[in-house]
Every structure is written in structure tokens, then in C-alpha cells.
Amino acid sequence: MNLENKWMRAAIPALLIHACIGSVYCWSLLKGDIATEIGCSVKAIEFAFSLAIFFLGMSAAFGGRFVEKNVKQSAVISGICFSLGLFLSVLSIHLKSVFGLMMSYGCLMGIGLGIGYLTPVKTLMLWFSKHKGLATGIAISGFGLSKVLFSPFIEWCTPKYGVSATLTYMGGIGIVCILLAAFLIHKPLDWKEPVVRWRPTDYIRVVRNSTYLKIWFLFYLNITCGLALIAFEKNIALSVGITAVGLLSALTAFFNTAGRFGYSTLSDYTRTKEMIYKIIFTSSCAAMLLALTNDMIITVVVVLCVINAGYGGGFSTLPTLLQTKFGMQKISTIHGLALSAWAWAGLSGNQLSNLIINELELSYSVLYIVLAALYAVALILTLSIPQRTEKI
């Protein structure tokens, strides 16, 4: 069998990695049982998810140069950190240690998420040079697909064997799949990685670039708003009488995946990549306003699906947007820096909804109004991005 093709060397490894690490978005299905096992409130462990997303973004930001040059090694590091983080989470649950959970599920697993997330992106764009949007859609749709795959498994396994067994199985699946991906992944044989010397001043020049900053902030706002709903998806569903939470979670995960693949693929055929973000922010803002009109079950389902699609599409379109503005040569490094927005959104996203709903004890309507305003700001930022290529 010929292994030297774009599917075996790029697409399949990307899906293997992302379909495992994307299980972080099943947190809402795990946190209640984890809190019960430890003997604390869900509120006491909620920050573990925020930490995981924070370390995801920051490890991608600081690991971009390493991933650029060492794609196989970065896949191995991702698999080890991801699975070890889950295994140590199980130990923390048995020790009833909230701090241990923060360090394992939050910090260590988060590092595995960030390195793994970034690992296949440039390789895919090189193999699929004529359809870069499709390429990033393949990779990043795996992140959404993970929730589709793992949600039913968690709903079946946890009641039967306990949350510790569930996390152990997830860690075992992760290490096997990601190490297989590390064996398969390879850049095209005719690609010679350019020797690029980066100094600290080069990073400063990137983060001070006005176009980069606008992209960073619109990306940050999209994640913040998405996480504000995703982290409370189960609570929102129960508030309107939806009892089939696992089924809803799988449905919204499907739309998350479809948005990642669909929006990025569509970007191959739009005049500018910014057009995708205009569509995402307009539809998301409209969804929030729709949620304010009534709390019918069908309305909530539609709103959650629209937000999940836009949330996923924002991720998959980001690499191609950055490539059109800054070129291909340093894409992993610049993409990694942009993913730092994910890190800070991980701290602010579900904490925003936690503040409004739990701390201030306000209604979901207030949350929807706040999110609609943030989506409007993101749309304004998108409209202000200049139509030119920047040299960094």
C-alpha cells in the first residue's frame, strides 16, 4: 500500500489526533460525576476546564516554532501529555484532590491539547495546497467530531463503570490513536522546511501588527461567546425541559463539526476569507436575538446548533485567513500565536456565563443579550480588516 499520499500522511493522522483531543468539549458531561466522586461542588472544579483551554492556547502559542520543525515529535509529546493528564486525573479523583485535578486535567492535558491541535495543520495545508480551506476543515473538524463520538460513550460508560473508568478508557484510546498518527504523519517529500531565524523582536512585531490584532480579537470574541454557551449547554437544555442531554450534545457536536468542515471548505470559493466570519457573526448575533424571543425547546436547539457551527467554523477558517494575510512560510508560528486568544477565552468564556447565571443569579436572557453585543463587536472588527497582504 502506498503511504506517500495526502490521506495517509496528512488527513488520517489529523483526524486521529483531533478526534481524541477534542474530547475536552465533553466536560459538561463529566464534571458532575467528577465533583460527586471528589466530594465537592461542581463550582469548585469548573476552573479545570478553563485551565485546560488556557494551556491549550498558550502551549500552541509558544510551541509553534517547535511544531513547525518537528511534526512527528510534537505528535508524540501531544499523545503523552494528553493521556497522562487523563490518567493523573483519575488518580486525583481517588485522592479527592481538586488541586491535582487542576494540574492534571487542566495544565498537563491542556499542553497535550495545544501541541496536538497545531501539529497537523501546516502539514495538511502543504499536501492540500490547492484547497487549503478543505485541508484545515479536515483537521479541525476532527475536534468537533470527537464530541459526537465520545458523548454517547460517556453517557453509557459513566453510569455503568464510573467516571474514573471513563477517563481511563479515554486516555487509553488517546495514546494509541495519537502515537499511530505520529507514525503516519509526514510533510510532502519535496517540501524543504525553510530555515527561518526568529528573535524575540519578531514575535513583538507580529503581536503589534494591527491586522493580526483585529484577527486575534475577533477570534477571541467568537471563542468566548461559544464557550459561554457550550460550557452551560446541559444546564440550558434542562432549563427548558430537554431531558435527552446526551442526544442534544451529539447533535450540537455534529453542527460544530459541520461548521468546521463546511465553513472552511466554503472559504476556498469566497473572494476573501473574512466573508466567512461575517456570515458567522451575523448568524450568531441573530441566533442570540432569536433566543430572547421565546424559550421553546425547538428554539433552544436551533440556537445551540447555530452557535456551535459558527464556533467550529471560526477555528477551521483561521489558518487560511492568516495565510492570506501573512503568507505560508511562518504559518505555524503565527497560527500558534493567534491561538493564544483561545487561552484567554478559555478563562473568560465559561466564567462569563458562570458569573451571570450562578454568581449574579440573573436569567439566561441577560446572557443572550451580552453575547449578542459581543458578536456585534466581532462583526465590526471583521469589517475593518484591510484587504492587503502583510509582510512580517
Coordinates of C-alpha atoms in Angstrom, one line a residue:
M1 CA 0.0 0.0 0.0
N2 CA 1.3 3.4 -1.0
L3 CA 1.7 5.5 2.2
E4 CA 3.1 8.6 0.4
N5 CA -0.2 10.3 -0.3
K6 CA -2.1 13.2 1.3
W7 CA -4.7 11.0 3.0
M8 CA -2.2 8.6 4.8
R9 CA 0.4 11.3 5.6
A10 CA -1.9 14.1 6.5
A11 CA -5.7 13.7 6.6
I12 CA -5.9 10.4 8.6
P13 CA -3.2 11.4 11.2
A14 CA -5.0 14.8 11.6
L15 CA -8.3 13.1 12.3
L16 CA -6.7 10.6 14.7
I17 CA -5.2 13.4 16.8
H18 CA -8.1 15.8 16.8
A19 CA -10.8 13.2 17.3
C20 CA -9.1 12.3 20.6
I21 CA -8.1 15.7 22.0
G22 CA -11.4 17.2 21.1
S23 CA -13.0 15.1 23.9
V24 CA -12.2 18.1 26.2
Y25 CA -15.5 19.5 25.0
C26 CA -17.3 16.7 26.8
W27 CA -16.5 18.4 30.1
S28 CA -20.2 19.3 30.7
L29 CA -21.0 15.5 30.7
L30 CA -18.1 14.6 33.1
K31 CA -18.0 17.5 35.6
G32 CA -21.0 16.4 37.7
D33 CA -19.7 12.9 38.3
I34 CA -16.2 14.1 38.9
A35 CA -17.4 16.5 41.6
T36 CA -19.5 13.8 43.2
E37 CA -16.5 11.4 43.3
I38 CA -14.3 14.1 44.8
G39 CA -17.0 15.2 47.2
C40 CA -17.2 18.8 46.3
S41 CA -19.5 21.2 44.3
V42 CA -19.3 21.4 40.5
K43 CA -18.4 25.1 41.0
A44 CA -15.2 24.0 42.9
I45 CA -13.8 22.1 39.8
E46 CA -15.2 24.3 37.0
F47 CA -11.9 26.1 36.6
A48 CA -10.2 22.8 35.5
F49 CA -11.9 23.2 32.0
S50 CA -10.8 26.8 31.8
L51 CA -7.2 25.8 32.7
A52 CA -7.3 23.1 30.0
I53 CA -8.3 25.7 27.4
F54 CA -5.8 28.2 28.7
F55 CA -2.9 25.8 28.5
L56 CA -4.1 24.6 25.1
G57 CA -3.8 28.2 23.7
M58 CA -0.6 29.1 25.4
S59 CA 1.2 25.8 24.5
A60 CA 0.2 26.3 20.9
A61 CA 1.4 30.0 21.1
F62 CA 4.8 29.0 22.5
G63 CA 5.1 25.7 20.7
G64 CA 4.5 26.9 17.2
R65 CA 8.2 27.1 16.2
F66 CA 8.9 23.5 17.6
V67 CA 5.8 22.1 15.8
E68 CA 7.0 23.8 12.6
K69 CA 10.2 21.8 12.5
N70 CA 9.3 18.6 14.4
V71 CA 5.9 17.4 13.4
K72 CA 6.4 13.8 14.4
Q73 CA 7.9 14.6 17.8
S74 CA 5.2 17.1 18.5
A75 CA 2.6 14.4 17.9
V76 CA 4.3 12.1 20.4
I77 CA 4.5 14.8 23.0
S78 CA 0.8 15.6 22.5
G79 CA -0.2 12.0 23.0
I80 CA 1.8 11.6 26.2
C81 CA 0.7 14.8 27.8
F82 CA -3.0 14.3 26.8
S83 CA -3.3 10.7 28.1
L84 CA -1.1 11.2 31.1
G85 CA -3.2 14.2 32.0
L86 CA -6.3 11.9 32.0
F87 CA -4.7 9.1 33.9
L88 CA -3.5 11.5 36.6
S89 CA -7.0 13.0 36.7
V90 CA -8.2 9.6 37.7
L91 CA -5.6 9.4 40.5
S92 CA -6.7 12.9 41.6
I93 CA -10.3 11.8 41.8
H94 CA -9.3 8.8 44.0
L95 CA -7.2 11.1 46.2
K96 CA -10.1 13.6 46.3
S97 CA -7.7 16.3 45.3
V98 CA -9.2 19.4 43.5
F99 CA -5.7 20.8 43.1
G100 CA -4.5 17.5 41.5
L101 CA -7.4 17.7 39.0
M102 CA -6.4 21.3 38.1
M103 CA -2.8 20.2 37.5
S104 CA -3.6 17.0 35.5
Y105 CA -6.8 17.7 33.6
G106 CA -6.1 21.5 33.4
C107 CA -2.4 22.0 32.9
L108 CA -0.9 18.7 31.7
M109 CA -3.7 17.6 29.5
G110 CA -4.1 21.2 28.2
I111 CA -0.5 21.2 27.0
G112 CA -1.2 18.0 25.1
L113 CA -4.3 19.6 23.6
G114 CA -2.4 22.7 22.3
I115 CA 0.6 20.8 20.8
G116 CA -1.7 18.2 19.2
Y117 CA -4.1 20.8 17.9
L118 CA -1.4 22.7 16.0
T119 CA 0.6 19.6 14.8
P120 CA -1.3 18.6 11.6
V121 CA -2.4 22.0 10.3
K122 CA 0.6 23.1 8.2
T123 CA 1.2 19.5 7.0
L124 CA -2.4 19.4 5.7
M125 CA -2.0 22.8 4.0
L126 CA 1.1 21.6 2.2
W127 CA -0.5 18.4 1.0
F128 CA -3.7 20.1 0.0
S129 CA -2.0 23.2 -1.5
K130 CA -4.9 24.0 -3.9
H131 CA -7.7 23.6 -1.3
K132 CA -6.2 24.9 2.0
G133 CA -9.7 25.5 3.4
L134 CA -10.7 21.9 2.8
A135 CA -7.4 20.9 4.4
T136 CA -7.9 22.8 7.7
G137 CA -11.5 21.7 7.7
I138 CA -10.5 18.1 7.7
A139 CA -8.1 18.6 10.6
I140 CA -10.2 20.8 12.8
S141 CA -13.5 19.0 12.1
G142 CA -12.0 16.1 14.0
F143 CA -12.0 18.3 17.1
G144 CA -15.8 18.6 16.7
L145 CA -16.3 15.0 15.7
S146 CA -14.7 14.0 18.9
K147 CA -17.7 15.1 20.9
V148 CA -20.0 13.2 18.6
L149 CA -18.0 10.1 19.2
F150 CA -17.3 10.4 22.9
S151 CA -20.7 11.8 24.2
P152 CA -22.6 8.6 23.7
F153 CA -19.7 6.6 25.1
I154 CA -19.5 8.8 28.2
E155 CA -23.3 8.6 28.7
W156 CA -23.1 4.8 28.5
C157 CA -19.8 4.1 30.4
T158 CA -20.1 6.5 33.3
P159 CA -23.3 5.2 34.9
K160 CA -22.2 1.6 34.4
Y161 CA -18.5 1.7 35.4
G162 CA -17.9 5.2 37.0
V163 CA -16.3 8.3 35.8
S164 CA -12.8 7.1 36.7
A165 CA -13.1 4.2 34.3
T166 CA -14.5 6.5 31.6
L167 CA -11.4 8.8 31.9
T168 CA -9.1 5.8 31.9
Y169 CA -10.6 4.4 28.7
M170 CA -10.4 7.9 27.0
G171 CA -6.7 8.1 27.9
G172 CA -6.0 4.7 26.6
I173 CA -7.8 5.4 23.3
G174 CA -5.9 8.7 23.1
I175 CA -2.4 7.3 23.5
V176 CA -2.9 4.6 20.9
C177 CA -4.5 6.8 18.3
I178 CA -2.1 9.7 18.6
L179 CA 1.0 7.5 18.5
L180 CA -0.4 5.9 15.4
A181 CA -0.8 9.4 14.0
A182 CA 2.8 10.3 14.9
F183 CA 4.0 7.2 12.9
L184 CA 1.9 8.2 9.8
I185 CA 2.2 12.0 9.7
H186 CA 4.8 13.4 7.3
K187 CA 5.2 16.5 5.2
P188 CA 5.5 16.1 1.4
L189 CA 8.8 14.6 0.4
D190 CA 9.6 17.5 -1.9
W191 CA 9.0 20.1 0.8
K192 CA 12.1 21.6 2.3
E193 CA 11.4 23.4 5.6
P194 CA 13.0 26.9 5.2
V195 CA 15.5 28.0 7.8
V196 CA 13.8 30.9 9.5
R197 CA 15.6 32.8 12.3
W198 CA 13.2 34.2 14.8
R199 CA 14.2 36.5 17.5
P200 CA 12.0 37.9 20.4
T201 CA 11.6 41.1 18.4
D202 CA 9.9 39.1 15.6
Y203 CA 7.2 38.0 18.0
I204 CA 6.7 41.5 19.2
R205 CA 6.4 42.7 15.6
V206 CA 3.6 40.2 15.0
V207 CA 1.6 41.0 18.0
R208 CA 1.8 44.7 17.3
N209 CA 0.6 44.3 13.8
S210 CA -2.9 45.9 13.5
T211 CA -4.3 43.3 11.2
Y212 CA -3.1 40.5 13.4
L213 CA -4.6 42.2 16.5
K214 CA -8.0 42.5 14.8
I215 CA -8.0 38.9 13.8
W216 CA -6.8 37.9 17.4
F217 CA -9.7 39.9 19.0
L218 CA -12.4 38.6 16.6
F219 CA -11.2 35.1 17.2
Y220 CA -11.1 35.7 21.0
L221 CA -14.7 37.0 21.0
N222 CA -16.0 34.1 18.9
I223 CA -14.5 31.6 21.3
T224 CA -15.6 33.5 24.4
C225 CA -19.2 33.6 23.3
G226 CA -19.1 29.9 22.1
L227 CA -17.7 28.6 25.3
A228 CA -20.2 30.7 27.4
L229 CA -22.9 28.5 25.8
I230 CA -21.1 25.2 25.3
A231 CA -19.9 25.0 29.0
F232 CA -23.5 25.5 30.1
E233 CA -25.2 23.6 27.3
K234 CA -26.5 20.9 29.7
N235 CA -27.9 23.5 32.1
I236 CA -29.6 25.4 29.3
A237 CA -31.2 22.2 27.9
L238 CA -32.5 21.2 31.3
S239 CA -33.9 24.7 32.0
V240 CA -36.3 24.3 29.0
G241 CA -37.2 20.7 29.7
I242 CA -34.8 18.8 27.4
T243 CA -34.0 15.5 29.1
A244 CA -32.1 13.8 26.3
V245 CA -29.0 15.8 27.1
G246 CA -26.6 13.2 25.6
L247 CA -28.6 13.2 22.3
L248 CA -28.6 17.0 22.2
S249 CA -24.8 17.1 22.9
A250 CA -24.2 14.7 20.0
L251 CA -26.4 16.9 17.8
T252 CA -24.7 20.2 18.6
A253 CA -21.3 18.4 18.3
F254 CA -22.4 17.4 14.8
F255 CA -23.1 21.0 13.9
N256 CA -19.8 22.0 15.5
T257 CA -18.1 19.5 13.2
A258 CA -20.1 20.5 10.2
G259 CA -19.3 24.2 10.8
R260 CA -15.6 23.4 11.0
F261 CA -15.6 21.4 7.7
G262 CA -18.3 23.4 5.9
Y263 CA -17.2 27.0 6.6
S264 CA -13.5 26.3 5.9
T265 CA -14.3 24.5 2.7
L266 CA -16.6 27.3 1.6
S267 CA -13.7 29.7 2.2
D268 CA -11.9 28.2 -0.8
Y269 CA -14.6 29.7 -3.0
T270 CA -15.1 33.1 -1.4
R271 CA -13.3 36.2 -2.6
T272 CA -11.9 36.8 0.9
K273 CA -11.7 34.6 4.0
E274 CA -13.2 37.4 6.1
M275 CA -16.5 36.7 4.4
I276 CA -16.8 33.5 6.4
Y277 CA -16.5 35.4 9.7
K278 CA -19.1 38.0 8.5
I279 CA -21.5 35.1 8.0
I280 CA -20.6 33.5 11.3
F281 CA -21.0 36.7 13.4
T282 CA -24.2 37.8 11.7
S283 CA -25.9 34.4 12.1
S284 CA -24.7 34.1 15.7
C285 CA -26.0 37.5 16.6
A286 CA -29.3 36.7 15.0
A287 CA -29.4 33.4 17.0
M288 CA -29.0 35.3 20.3
L289 CA -31.8 37.6 19.4
L290 CA -34.0 34.6 18.5
A291 CA -33.2 33.1 21.9
L292 CA -34.6 36.2 23.5
T293 CA -38.0 35.8 21.8
N294 CA -39.0 32.6 23.5
D295 CA -37.7 29.6 25.4
M296 CA -39.3 26.8 23.3
I297 CA -37.3 23.6 23.0
I298 CA -37.0 23.9 19.2
T299 CA -35.7 27.5 19.6
V300 CA -33.0 26.4 22.1
V301 CA -31.9 23.5 19.9
V302 CA -31.7 25.7 16.8
V303 CA -29.7 28.4 18.7
L304 CA -27.2 25.9 20.1
C305 CA -26.7 24.3 16.7
V306 CA -26.1 27.7 15.0
I307 CA -23.6 28.8 17.7
N308 CA -21.8 25.5 17.6
A309 CA -21.5 25.7 13.8
G310 CA -20.1 29.2 13.9
Y311 CA -17.8 28.4 16.8
G312 CA -16.3 25.5 14.9
G313 CA -16.1 27.4 11.6
G314 CA -14.2 30.2 13.3
F315 CA -11.4 27.7 14.2
S316 CA -11.1 26.0 10.9
T317 CA -11.1 29.2 8.8
L318 CA -8.4 30.9 11.0
P319 CA -5.3 29.3 9.4
T320 CA -6.3 30.2 5.9
L321 CA -7.3 33.7 6.9
L322 CA -3.8 34.1 8.5
Q323 CA -2.1 32.6 5.5
T324 CA -3.8 35.1 3.1
K325 CA -2.6 38.0 5.3
F326 CA 0.9 36.8 6.3
G327 CA 1.9 34.1 3.8
M328 CA 2.7 30.3 4.2
Q329 CA 6.3 30.4 5.4
K330 CA 5.7 31.1 9.1
I331 CA 2.1 30.0 9.3
S332 CA 2.5 27.5 12.2
T333 CA 4.2 30.2 14.3
I334 CA 1.7 32.9 13.6
H335 CA -1.2 30.5 13.9
G336 CA 0.2 29.3 17.2
L337 CA 0.4 32.9 18.5
A338 CA -3.2 33.6 17.4
L339 CA -4.3 30.5 19.3
S340 CA -3.3 32.4 22.5
A341 CA -6.7 34.0 22.1
W342 CA -8.2 30.6 22.8
A343 CA -6.2 30.5 26.0
W344 CA -7.7 33.8 27.3
A345 CA -11.1 32.9 26.0
G346 CA -10.9 29.7 28.0
L347 CA -10.6 31.8 31.1
S348 CA -13.3 34.2 30.2
G349 CA -15.9 32.1 28.3
N350 CA -17.5 29.8 30.7
Q351 CA -16.6 32.1 33.6
L352 CA -18.7 34.8 31.9
S353 CA -21.8 32.5 31.9
N354 CA -20.9 31.3 35.4
L355 CA -20.8 35.0 36.6
I356 CA -24.1 35.9 35.0
I357 CA -26.1 32.7 35.9
N358 CA -24.5 31.4 39.2
E359 CA -22.8 34.4 40.8
L360 CA -25.2 37.2 39.9
E361 CA -28.2 34.8 39.6
L362 CA -29.5 36.5 36.5
S363 CA -31.6 34.9 33.8
Y364 CA -30.3 33.3 30.6
S365 CA -31.9 36.3 28.7
V366 CA -29.3 38.5 30.2
L367 CA -26.6 36.1 29.0
Y368 CA -28.1 36.2 25.5
I369 CA -28.1 40.0 25.4
V370 CA -24.4 40.2 26.5
L371 CA -23.4 37.6 23.9
A372 CA -25.4 39.4 21.1
A373 CA -23.5 42.6 21.9
L374 CA -20.1 40.8 21.8
Y375 CA -20.9 39.1 18.4
A376 CA -21.8 42.6 17.1
V377 CA -18.4 43.9 18.2
A378 CA -16.7 40.9 16.5
L379 CA -18.6 41.7 13.2
I380 CA -17.4 45.3 13.3
L381 CA -13.8 44.2 13.8
T382 CA -14.2 41.8 10.8
L383 CA -15.5 44.6 8.6
S384 CA -12.4 46.7 9.4
I385 CA -9.8 44.2 8.3
P386 CA -7.7 45.7 5.4
Q387 CA -7.6 43.9 2.1
R388 CA -3.9 43.6 1.8
T389 CA -1.1 41.1 2.5
E390 CA 1.2 42.0 5.4
K391 CA 4.9 41.2 5.5
I392 CA 6.3 40.1 8.9

